[in-house]
Short mmCIF file of C-alpha atoms in Angstrom, two decimals:
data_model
loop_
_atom_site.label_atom_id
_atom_site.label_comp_id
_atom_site.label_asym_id
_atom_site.label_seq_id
_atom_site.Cartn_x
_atom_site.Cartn_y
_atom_site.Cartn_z
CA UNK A 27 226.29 158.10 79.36
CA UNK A 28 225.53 161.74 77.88
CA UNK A 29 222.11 162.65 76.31
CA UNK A 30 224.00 162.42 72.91
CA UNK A 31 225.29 159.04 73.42
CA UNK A 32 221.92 157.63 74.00
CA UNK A 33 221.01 158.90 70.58
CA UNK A 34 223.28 157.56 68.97
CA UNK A 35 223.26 154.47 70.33
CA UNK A 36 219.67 154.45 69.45
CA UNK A 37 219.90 155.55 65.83
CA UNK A 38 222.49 152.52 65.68
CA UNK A 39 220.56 150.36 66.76
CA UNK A 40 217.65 150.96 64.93
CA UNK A 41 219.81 150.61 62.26
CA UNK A 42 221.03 147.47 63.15
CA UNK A 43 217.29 146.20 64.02
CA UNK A 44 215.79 147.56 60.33
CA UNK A 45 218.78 145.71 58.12
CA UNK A 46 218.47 142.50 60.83
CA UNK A 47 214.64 142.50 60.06
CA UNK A 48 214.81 142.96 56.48
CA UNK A 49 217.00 139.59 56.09
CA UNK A 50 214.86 137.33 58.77
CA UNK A 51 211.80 138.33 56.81
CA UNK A 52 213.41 137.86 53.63
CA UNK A 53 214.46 134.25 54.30
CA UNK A 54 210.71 133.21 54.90
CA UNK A 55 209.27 135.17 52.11
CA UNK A 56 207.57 132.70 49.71
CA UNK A 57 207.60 130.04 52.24
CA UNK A 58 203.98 128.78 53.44
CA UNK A 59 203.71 128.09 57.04
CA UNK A 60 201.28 125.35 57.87
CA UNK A 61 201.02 124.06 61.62
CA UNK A 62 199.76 120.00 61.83
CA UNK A 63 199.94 117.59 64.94
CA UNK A 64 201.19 113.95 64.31
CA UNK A 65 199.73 112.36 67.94
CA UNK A 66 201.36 114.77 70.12
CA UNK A 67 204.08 115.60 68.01
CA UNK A 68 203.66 119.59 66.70
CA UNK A 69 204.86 119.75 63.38
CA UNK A 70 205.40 122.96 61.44
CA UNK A 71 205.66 122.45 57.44
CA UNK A 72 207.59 124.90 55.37
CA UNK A 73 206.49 124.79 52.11
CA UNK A 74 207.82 126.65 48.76
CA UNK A 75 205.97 124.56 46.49
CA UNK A 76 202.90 121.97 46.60
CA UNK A 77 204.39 118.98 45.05
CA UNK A 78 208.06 119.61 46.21
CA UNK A 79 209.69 116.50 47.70
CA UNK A 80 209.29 116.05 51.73
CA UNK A 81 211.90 116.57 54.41
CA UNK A 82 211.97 115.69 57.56
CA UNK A 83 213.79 117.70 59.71
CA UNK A 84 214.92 117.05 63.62
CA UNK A 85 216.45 119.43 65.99
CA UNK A 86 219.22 118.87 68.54
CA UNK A 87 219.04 118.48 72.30
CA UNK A 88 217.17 121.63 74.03
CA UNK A 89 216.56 122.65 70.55
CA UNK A 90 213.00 122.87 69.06
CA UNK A 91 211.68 123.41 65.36
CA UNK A 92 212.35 127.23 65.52
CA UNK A 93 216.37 126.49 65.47
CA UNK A 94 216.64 124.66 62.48
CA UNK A 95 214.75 127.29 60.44
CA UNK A 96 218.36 128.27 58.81
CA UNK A 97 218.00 124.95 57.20
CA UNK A 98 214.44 124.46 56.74
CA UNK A 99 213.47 127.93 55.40
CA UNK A 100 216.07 127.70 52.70
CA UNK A 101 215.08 124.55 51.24
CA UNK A 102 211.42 125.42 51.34
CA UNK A 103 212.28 128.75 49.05
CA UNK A 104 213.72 126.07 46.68
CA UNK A 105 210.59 124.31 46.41
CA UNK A 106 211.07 121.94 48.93
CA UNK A 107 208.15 120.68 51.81
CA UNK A 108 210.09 120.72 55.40
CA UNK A 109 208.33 118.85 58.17
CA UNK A 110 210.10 120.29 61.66
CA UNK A 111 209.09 118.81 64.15
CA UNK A 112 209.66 118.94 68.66
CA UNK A 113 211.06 116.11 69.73
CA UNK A 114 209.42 114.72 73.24
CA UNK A 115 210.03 117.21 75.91
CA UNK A 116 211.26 119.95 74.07
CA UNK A 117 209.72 123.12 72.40
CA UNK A 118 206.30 123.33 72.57
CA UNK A 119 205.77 119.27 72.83
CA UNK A 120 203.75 118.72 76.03
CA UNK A 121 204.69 115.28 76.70
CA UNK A 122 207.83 115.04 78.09
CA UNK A 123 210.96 112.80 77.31
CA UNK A 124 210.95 109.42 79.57
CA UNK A 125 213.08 106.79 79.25
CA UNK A 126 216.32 105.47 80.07
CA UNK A 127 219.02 108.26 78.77
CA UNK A 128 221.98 105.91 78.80
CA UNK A 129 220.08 102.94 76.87
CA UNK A 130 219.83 102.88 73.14
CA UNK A 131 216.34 100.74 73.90
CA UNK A 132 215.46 103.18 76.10
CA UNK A 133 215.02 107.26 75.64
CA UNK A 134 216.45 106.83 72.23
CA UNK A 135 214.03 104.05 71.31
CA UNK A 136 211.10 106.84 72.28
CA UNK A 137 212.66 109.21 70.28
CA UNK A 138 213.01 106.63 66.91
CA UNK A 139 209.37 105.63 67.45
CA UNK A 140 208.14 109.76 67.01
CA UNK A 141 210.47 110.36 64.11
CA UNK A 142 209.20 107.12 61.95
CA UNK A 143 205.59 108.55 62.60
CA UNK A 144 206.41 111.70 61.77
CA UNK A 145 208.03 109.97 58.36
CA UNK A 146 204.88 108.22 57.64
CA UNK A 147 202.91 111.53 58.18
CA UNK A 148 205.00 113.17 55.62
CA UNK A 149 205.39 110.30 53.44
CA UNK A 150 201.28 110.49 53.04
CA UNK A 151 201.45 114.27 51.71
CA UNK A 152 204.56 114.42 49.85
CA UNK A 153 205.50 110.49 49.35
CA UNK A 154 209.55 110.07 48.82
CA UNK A 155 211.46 111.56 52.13
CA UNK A 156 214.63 112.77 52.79
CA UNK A 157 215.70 113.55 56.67
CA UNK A 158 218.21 116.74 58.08
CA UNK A 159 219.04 116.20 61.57
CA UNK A 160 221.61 118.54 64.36
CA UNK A 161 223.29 116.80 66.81
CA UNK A 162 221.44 114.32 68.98
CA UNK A 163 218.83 113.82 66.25
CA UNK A 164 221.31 112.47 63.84
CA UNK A 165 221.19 109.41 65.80
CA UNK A 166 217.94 109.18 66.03
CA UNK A 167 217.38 109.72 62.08
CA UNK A 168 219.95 107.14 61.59
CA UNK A 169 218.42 104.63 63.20
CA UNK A 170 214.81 105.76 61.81
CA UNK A 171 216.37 105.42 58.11
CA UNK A 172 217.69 101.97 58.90
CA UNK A 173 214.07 100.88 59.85
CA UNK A 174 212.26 102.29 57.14
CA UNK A 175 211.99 101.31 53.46
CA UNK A 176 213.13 103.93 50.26
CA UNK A 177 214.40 106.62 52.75
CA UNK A 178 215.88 109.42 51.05
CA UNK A 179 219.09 111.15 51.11
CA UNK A 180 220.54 111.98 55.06
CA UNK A 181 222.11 115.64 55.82
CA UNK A 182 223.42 115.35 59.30
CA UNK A 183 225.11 118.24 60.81
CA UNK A 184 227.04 117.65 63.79
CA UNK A 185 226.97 113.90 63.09
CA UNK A 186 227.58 110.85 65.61
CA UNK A 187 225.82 107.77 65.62
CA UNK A 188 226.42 104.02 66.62
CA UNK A 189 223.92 102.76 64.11
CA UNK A 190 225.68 103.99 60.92
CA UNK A 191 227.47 100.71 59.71
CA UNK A 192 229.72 100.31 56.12
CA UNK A 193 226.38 99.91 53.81
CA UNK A 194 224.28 102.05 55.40
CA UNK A 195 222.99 104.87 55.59
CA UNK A 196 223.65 105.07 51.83
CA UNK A 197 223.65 108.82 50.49
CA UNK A 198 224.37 110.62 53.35
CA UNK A 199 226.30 113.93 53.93
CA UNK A 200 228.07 115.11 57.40
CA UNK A 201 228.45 118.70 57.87
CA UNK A 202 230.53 119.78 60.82
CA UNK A 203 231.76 122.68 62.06
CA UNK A 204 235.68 123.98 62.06
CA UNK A 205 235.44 124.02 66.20
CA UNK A 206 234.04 120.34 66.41
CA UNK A 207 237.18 118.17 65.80
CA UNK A 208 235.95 115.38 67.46
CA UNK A 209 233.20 115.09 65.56
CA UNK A 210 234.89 115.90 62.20
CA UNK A 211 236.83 112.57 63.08
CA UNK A 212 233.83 110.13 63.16
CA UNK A 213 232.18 112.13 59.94
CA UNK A 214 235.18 111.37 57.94
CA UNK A 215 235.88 107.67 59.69
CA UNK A 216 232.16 106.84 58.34
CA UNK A 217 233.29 108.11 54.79
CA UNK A 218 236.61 105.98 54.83
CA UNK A 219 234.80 102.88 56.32
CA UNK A 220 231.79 103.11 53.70
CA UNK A 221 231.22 99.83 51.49
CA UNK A 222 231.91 100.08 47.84
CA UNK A 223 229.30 101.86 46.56
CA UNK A 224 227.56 103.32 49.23
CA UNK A 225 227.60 107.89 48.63
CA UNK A 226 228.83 109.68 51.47
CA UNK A 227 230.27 112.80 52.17
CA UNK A 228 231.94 114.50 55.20
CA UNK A 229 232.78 118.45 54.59
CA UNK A 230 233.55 120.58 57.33
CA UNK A 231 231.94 124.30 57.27
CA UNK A 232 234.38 127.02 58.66
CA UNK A 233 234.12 129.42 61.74
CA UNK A 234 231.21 127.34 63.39
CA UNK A 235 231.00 125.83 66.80
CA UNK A 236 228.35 123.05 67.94
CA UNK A 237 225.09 125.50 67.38
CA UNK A 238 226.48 128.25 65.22
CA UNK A 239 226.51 125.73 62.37
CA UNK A 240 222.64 125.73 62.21
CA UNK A 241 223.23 128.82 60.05
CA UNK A 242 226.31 128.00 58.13
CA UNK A 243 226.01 129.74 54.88
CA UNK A 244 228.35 126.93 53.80
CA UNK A 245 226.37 124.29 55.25
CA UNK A 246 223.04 125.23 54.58
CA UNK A 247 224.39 125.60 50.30
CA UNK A 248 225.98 121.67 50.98
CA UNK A 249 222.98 120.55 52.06
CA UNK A 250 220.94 122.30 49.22
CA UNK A 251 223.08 120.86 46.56
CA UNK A 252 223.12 117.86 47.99
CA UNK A 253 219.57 117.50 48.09
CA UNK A 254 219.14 118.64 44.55
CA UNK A 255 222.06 116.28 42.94
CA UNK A 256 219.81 113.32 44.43
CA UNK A 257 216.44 114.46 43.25
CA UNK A 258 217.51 115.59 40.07
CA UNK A 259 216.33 119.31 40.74
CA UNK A 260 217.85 123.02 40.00
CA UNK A 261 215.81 125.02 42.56
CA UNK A 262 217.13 127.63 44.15
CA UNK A 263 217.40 130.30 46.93
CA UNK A 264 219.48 133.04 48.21
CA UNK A 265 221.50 131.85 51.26
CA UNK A 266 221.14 134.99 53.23
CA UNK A 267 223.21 135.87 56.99
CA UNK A 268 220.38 134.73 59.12
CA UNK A 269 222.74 134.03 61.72
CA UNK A 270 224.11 137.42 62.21
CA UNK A 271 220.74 139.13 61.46
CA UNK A 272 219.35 137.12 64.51
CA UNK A 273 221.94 138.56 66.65
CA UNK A 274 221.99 142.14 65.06
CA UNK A 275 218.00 141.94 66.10
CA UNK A 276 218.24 140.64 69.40
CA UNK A 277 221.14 143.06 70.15
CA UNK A 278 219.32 145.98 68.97
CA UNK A 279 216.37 145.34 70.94
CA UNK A 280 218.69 145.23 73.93
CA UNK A 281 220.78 148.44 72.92
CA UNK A 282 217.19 150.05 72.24
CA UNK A 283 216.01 149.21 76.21
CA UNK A 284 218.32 152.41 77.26
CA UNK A 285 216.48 155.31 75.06
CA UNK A 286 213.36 153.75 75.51
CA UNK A 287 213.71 153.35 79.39
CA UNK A 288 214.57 157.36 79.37
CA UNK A 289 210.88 158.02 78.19
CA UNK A 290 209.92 157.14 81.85
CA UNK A 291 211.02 159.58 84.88
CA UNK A 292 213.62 158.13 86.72
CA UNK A 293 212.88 157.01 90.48
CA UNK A 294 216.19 156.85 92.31
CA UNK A 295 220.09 157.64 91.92
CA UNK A 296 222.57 155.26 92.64
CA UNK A 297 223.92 154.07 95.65
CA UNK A 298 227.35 154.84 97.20
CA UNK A 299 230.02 151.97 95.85
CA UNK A 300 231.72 149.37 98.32
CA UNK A 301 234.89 149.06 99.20
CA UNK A 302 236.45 146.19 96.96
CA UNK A 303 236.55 144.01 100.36
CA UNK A 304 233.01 144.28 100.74
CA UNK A 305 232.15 143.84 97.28
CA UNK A 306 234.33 140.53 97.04
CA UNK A 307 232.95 138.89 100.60
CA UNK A 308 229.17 139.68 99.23
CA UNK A 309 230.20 137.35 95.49
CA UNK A 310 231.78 134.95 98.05
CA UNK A 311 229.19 133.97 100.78
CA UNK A 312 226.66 132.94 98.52
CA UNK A 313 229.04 131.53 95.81
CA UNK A 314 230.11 128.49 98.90
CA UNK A 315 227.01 128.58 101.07
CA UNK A 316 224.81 127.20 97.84
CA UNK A 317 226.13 124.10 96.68
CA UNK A 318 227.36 123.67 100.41
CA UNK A 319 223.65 123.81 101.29
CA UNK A 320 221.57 122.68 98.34
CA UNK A 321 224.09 119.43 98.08
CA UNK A 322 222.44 117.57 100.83
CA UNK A 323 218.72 118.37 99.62
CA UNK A 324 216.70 115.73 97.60
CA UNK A 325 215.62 117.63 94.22
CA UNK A 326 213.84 115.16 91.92
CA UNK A 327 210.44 116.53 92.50
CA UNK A 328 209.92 118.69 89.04
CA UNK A 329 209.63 116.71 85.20
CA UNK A 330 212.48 118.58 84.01
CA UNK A 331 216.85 117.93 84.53
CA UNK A 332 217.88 119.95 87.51
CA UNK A 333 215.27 122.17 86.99
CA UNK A 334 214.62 121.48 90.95
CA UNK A 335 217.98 122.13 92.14
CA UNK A 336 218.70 124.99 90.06
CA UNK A 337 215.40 126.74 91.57
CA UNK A 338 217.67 125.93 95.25
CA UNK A 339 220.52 126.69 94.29
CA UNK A 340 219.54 130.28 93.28
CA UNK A 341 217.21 130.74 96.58
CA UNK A 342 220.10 130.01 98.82
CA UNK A 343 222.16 132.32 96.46
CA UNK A 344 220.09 134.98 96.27
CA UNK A 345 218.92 134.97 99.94
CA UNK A 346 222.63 134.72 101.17
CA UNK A 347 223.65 137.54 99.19
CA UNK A 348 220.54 140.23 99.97
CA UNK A 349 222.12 139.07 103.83
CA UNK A 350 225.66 139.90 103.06
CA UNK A 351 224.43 143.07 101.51
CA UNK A 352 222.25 144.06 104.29
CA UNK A 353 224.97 143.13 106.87
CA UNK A 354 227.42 145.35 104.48
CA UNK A 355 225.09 148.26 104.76
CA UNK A 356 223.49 148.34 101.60
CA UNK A 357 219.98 149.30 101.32
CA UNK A 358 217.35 148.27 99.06
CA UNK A 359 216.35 151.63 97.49
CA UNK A 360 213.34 153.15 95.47
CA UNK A 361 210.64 150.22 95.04
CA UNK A 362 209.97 150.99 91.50
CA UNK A 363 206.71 148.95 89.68
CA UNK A 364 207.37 150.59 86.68
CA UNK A 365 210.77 149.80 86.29
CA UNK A 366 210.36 145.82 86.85
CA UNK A 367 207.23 146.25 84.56
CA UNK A 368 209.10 148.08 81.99
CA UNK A 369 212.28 144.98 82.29
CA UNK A 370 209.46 142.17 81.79
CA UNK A 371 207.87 143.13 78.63
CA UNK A 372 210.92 144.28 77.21
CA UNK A 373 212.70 140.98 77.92
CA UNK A 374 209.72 138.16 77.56
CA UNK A 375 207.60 140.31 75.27
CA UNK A 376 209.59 142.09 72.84
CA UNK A 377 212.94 140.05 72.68
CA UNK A 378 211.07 136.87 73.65
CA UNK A 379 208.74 137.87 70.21
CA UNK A 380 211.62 138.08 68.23
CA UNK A 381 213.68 134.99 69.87
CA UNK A 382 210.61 132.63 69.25
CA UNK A 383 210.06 134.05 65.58
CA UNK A 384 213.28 133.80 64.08
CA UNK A 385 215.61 131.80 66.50
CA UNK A 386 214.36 129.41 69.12
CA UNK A 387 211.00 128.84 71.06
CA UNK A 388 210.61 131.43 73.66
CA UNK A 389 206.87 130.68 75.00
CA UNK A 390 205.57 127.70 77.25
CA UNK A 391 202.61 125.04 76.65
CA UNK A 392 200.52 124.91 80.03
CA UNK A 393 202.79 121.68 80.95
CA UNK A 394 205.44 124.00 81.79
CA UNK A 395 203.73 127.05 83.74
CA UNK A 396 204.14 125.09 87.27
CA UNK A 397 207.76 124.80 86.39
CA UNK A 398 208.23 128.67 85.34
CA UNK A 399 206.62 129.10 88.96
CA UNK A 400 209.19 127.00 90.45
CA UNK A 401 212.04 128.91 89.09
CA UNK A 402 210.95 132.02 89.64
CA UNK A 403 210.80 131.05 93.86
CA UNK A 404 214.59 131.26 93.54
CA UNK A 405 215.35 133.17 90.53
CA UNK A 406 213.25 136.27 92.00
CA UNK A 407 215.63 136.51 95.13
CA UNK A 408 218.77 135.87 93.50
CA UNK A 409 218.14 138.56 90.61
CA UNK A 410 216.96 141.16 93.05
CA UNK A 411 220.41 140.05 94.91
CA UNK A 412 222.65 140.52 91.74
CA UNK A 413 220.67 143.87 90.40
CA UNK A 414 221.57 145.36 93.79
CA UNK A 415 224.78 144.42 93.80
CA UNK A 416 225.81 145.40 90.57
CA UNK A 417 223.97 148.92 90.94
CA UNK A 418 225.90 151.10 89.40
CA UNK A 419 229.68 149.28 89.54
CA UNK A 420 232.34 149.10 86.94
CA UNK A 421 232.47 146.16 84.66
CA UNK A 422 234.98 144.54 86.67
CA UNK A 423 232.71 144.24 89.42
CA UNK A 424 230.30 142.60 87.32
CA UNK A 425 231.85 140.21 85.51
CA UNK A 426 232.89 139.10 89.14
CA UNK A 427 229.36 139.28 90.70
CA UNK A 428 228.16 136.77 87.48
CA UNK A 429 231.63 134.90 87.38
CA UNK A 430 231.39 133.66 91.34
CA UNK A 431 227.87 132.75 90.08
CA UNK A 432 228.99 130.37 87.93
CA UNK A 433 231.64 129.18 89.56
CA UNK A 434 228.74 128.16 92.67
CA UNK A 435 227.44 125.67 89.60
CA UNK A 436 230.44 124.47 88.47
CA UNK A 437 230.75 123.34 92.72
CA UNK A 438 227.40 121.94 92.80
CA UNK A 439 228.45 119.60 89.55
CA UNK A 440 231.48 118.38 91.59
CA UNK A 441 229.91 117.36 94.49
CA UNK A 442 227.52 115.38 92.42
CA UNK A 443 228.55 115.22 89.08
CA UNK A 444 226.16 111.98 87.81
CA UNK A 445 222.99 113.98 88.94
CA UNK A 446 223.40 117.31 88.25
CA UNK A 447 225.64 117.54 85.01
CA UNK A 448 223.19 119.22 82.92
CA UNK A 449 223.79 121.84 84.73
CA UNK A 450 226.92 122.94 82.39
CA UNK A 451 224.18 122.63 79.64
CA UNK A 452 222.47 125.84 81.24
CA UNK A 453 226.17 127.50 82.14
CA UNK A 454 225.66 129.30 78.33
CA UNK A 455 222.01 130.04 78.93
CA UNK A 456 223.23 132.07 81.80
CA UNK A 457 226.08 134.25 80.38
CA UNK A 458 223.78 134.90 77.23
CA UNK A 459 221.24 135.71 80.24
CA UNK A 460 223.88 137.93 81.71
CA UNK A 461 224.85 139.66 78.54
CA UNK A 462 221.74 140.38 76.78
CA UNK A 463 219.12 140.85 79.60
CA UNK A 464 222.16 142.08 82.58
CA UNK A 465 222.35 144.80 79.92
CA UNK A 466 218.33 145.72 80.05
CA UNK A 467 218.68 145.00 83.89
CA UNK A 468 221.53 147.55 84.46
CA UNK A 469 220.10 150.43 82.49
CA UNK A 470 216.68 150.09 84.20
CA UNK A 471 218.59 149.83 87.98
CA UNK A 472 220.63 153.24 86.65
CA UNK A 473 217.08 155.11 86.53
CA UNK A 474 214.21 153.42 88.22
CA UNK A 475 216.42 152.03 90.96
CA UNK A 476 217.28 147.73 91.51
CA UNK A 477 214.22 146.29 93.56
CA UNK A 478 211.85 146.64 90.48
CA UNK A 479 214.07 145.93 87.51
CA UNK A 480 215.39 142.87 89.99
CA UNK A 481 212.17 141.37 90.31
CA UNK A 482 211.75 141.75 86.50
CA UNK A 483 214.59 139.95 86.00
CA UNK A 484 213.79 137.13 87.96
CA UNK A 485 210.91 136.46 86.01
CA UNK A 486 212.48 136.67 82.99
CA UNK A 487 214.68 134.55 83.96
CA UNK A 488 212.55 131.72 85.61
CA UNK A 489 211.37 132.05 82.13
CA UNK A 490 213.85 131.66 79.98
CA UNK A 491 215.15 128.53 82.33
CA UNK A 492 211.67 127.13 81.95
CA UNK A 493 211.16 127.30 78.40
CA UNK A 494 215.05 126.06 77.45
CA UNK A 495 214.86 123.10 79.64
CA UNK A 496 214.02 119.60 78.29
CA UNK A 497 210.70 118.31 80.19
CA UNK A 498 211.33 114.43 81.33
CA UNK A 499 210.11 111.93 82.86
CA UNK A 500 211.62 108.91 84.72
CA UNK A 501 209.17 106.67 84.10
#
């Protein structure tokens, strides 16, 4: 990439980052942020006016309050008070989720019990309460509304629940995206099947998937509307692009790594390319010999889902790999400190910022350090593995390098499908991983050489693993 290039890929993205910026701010302006603990529970109120009516609002599975800001932020500008909340085990809750998973009386139970004390906390500021759920917390508000006196209206996005019956909930709205037609059947079987009398709506919001739908423009004006028809208000608020302004920012802070890396001198050219044989033997090894080897291993010693195995499964990955390379003739290279210092505080410090700000929460309570640690014993090897690798190769080569990666997981969930399949729950984590941070990680291997930006990566990505996954508990 030419001198020029980088400068206009910089001016771009600054850009980018200075229009992405302006509408994330402008969605909170206004908006009071107040933080409050129910027990355990951290609870973050939004608030646009004092004596606004309360709602309590739930996030989805690996969510945490910061995700349903699309939502929360925009009824607080209309003079609503929004109570988001982590559910046990995710965000910055430190207790984790425990419970039987598969048993309505049992994880879910847990789950109904926080919400209904959350209710009663908001009920004593703000009295009448209406709830907004995404995905698994629909349930969970469903069930919460049945067991609670003068509940509000419901706005459920992503809806399914067992609990909803033909009189109640009364006054409840689905939302559900275009790409969800599974769900869009149950939303509008609860409509059909609703009791004469009973208010319910099921609209579906276009061009969303499962998570994109957290910042609907459509969905977010529904729920505002709806919300207003019930308590008899007009306010108001702009329903601004937050969606694509999140990932304008966090791509411009990616696209910015590049000119900002070329501030530093450079420690190292590139290394001379394998043959394709080579290159295809050193995705291969590692992408059989982990499952293969982790399979037989008993990982249930961390309190988080797979969190042990994954921290295996990339060891034996990475370690594999740096031997196929090594046996292939490849070399490590410059050691460069700079260049894996530069990677880490551009990936958990200034994206991380930004992530945890406007998107989803991006930094750990102390519960979770030990299990950052844990990750990072295998995620350290198999980045510096993969930066190597990928040093300086064509994009073919790398989508096959992350490609056989995946692939390895999607093994290790056959041969034990029951115990590890939240492991295709991480599978996105990973390609947004690849795409967003691969991008930091190849510039900085192009000019401080792969052992530093490797390590770098690792850590990032131990953290990122240990901040997304839900903390729990068997017992």
């Amino acid at each position: 990439m030419t001198v020029r290039w980088h400068r206009w890929l910089a001016v771009a993205a600054l850009l980018l980052g200075c229009w992405a910026l302006w509408t994330l701010e402008s969605a909170r302006s206004g908006v009071t942020f107040e933080e409050m603990s129910v027990g355990p529970t951290p609870v973050t109120v939004w608030a646009g006016s004092e004596d606004g009516p309360a709602v309590v609002m739930a996030h989805g599975f690996a969510g945490s309050r910061q995700m349903m800001q699309g939502y929360g932020l925009l009824l607080a500008q209309a003079g609503y008070r929004v109570y988001a909340y982590d559910f046990e085990g995710h965000g910055r809750h430190p207790t984790p989720m425990s419970g039987d998973v598969t048993a309505v009386d049992g994880t879910t139970r847990l789950l109904v019990n926080q919400t209904l004390e959350v209710i009663a906390a908001a009920r004593a500021d703000a009295g009448d309460v209406a709830l907004v759920g995404h995905s698994m917390a629909t349930d969970v508000l469903v069930r919460a509304a049945l067991e609670t006196e003068g509940i509000g209206p419901l706005v459920l996005l992503a809806t399914f629940s067992g609990a909803v019956t033909a009189q109640a909930p009364d006054n409840m709205l689905m939302i559900t995206g275009a790409w969800e037609p599974r769900l869009q059947g149950f939303a509008a079987d609860a409509v059909a099947d609703a009791a004469e009398g009973v208010r319910r709506e099921a609209i579906v919001v276009p061009a969303v998937d499962h998570v994109a739908i957290l910042h609907s423009r459509a969905g977010r004006t529904a729920a505002l509307d709806w919300l207003n028809a019930y308590y008899g208000r007009d306010g108001k608020a702009q329903v601004r692009p937050t969606g694509w302004a999140l990932v304008g920012l966090l791509a411009a802070i990616t696209m910015l790594f590049a000119p900002v890396a070329r501030l530093f001198p450079a420690a190292g050219g590139l290394p001379d390319e394998l043959s394709w044989r080579r290159f295809a033997a050193i995705v291969a090894a590692p992408m059989l010999a982990a499952p293969t080897l982790a399979a037989p291993v008993d990982t249930q010693v961390l309190p988080v889902l797979v969190a042990d195995y994954l921290a295996l499964h990339l060891l034996i990955y990475g370690l594999v790999q740096l031997g196929a390379l090594w046996a292939t003739g490849a070399r490590p290279g410059p050691i460069s400190i700079l260049g894996g210092v530069l990677v880490l505080v551009w990936t958990v410090g200034v994206f991380g910022f930004a992530l945890d700000r406007y998107g989803a929460n991006f930094w750990p309570v102390p519960e979770r350090y030990g299990i950052i640690a844990a990750l990072a014993l295998g995620a350290v090897p198999f980045m510096l593995a993969d930066a190597r690798a990928v040093q300086g190769a064509g994009l073919g080569r790398r989508v096959l390098a992350r490609l056989g990666f995946l692939v390895s997981l999607g093994l290790a969930v056959a041969l034990d499908f029951e115990g590890l399949f939240f492991l295709l729950l991480i599978a996105p984590v990973i390609v947004l991983f690849f795409l967003s941070f691969g991008w930091i990680g190849r510039m900085a291997a192009t000019r401080f050489g792969a052992v530093g930006p490797g390590v770098g990566l690792g850590l990032a990505l131990a953290w990122a693993l240990g901040v997304s996954f839900p903390l729990f508990s068997a017992g």
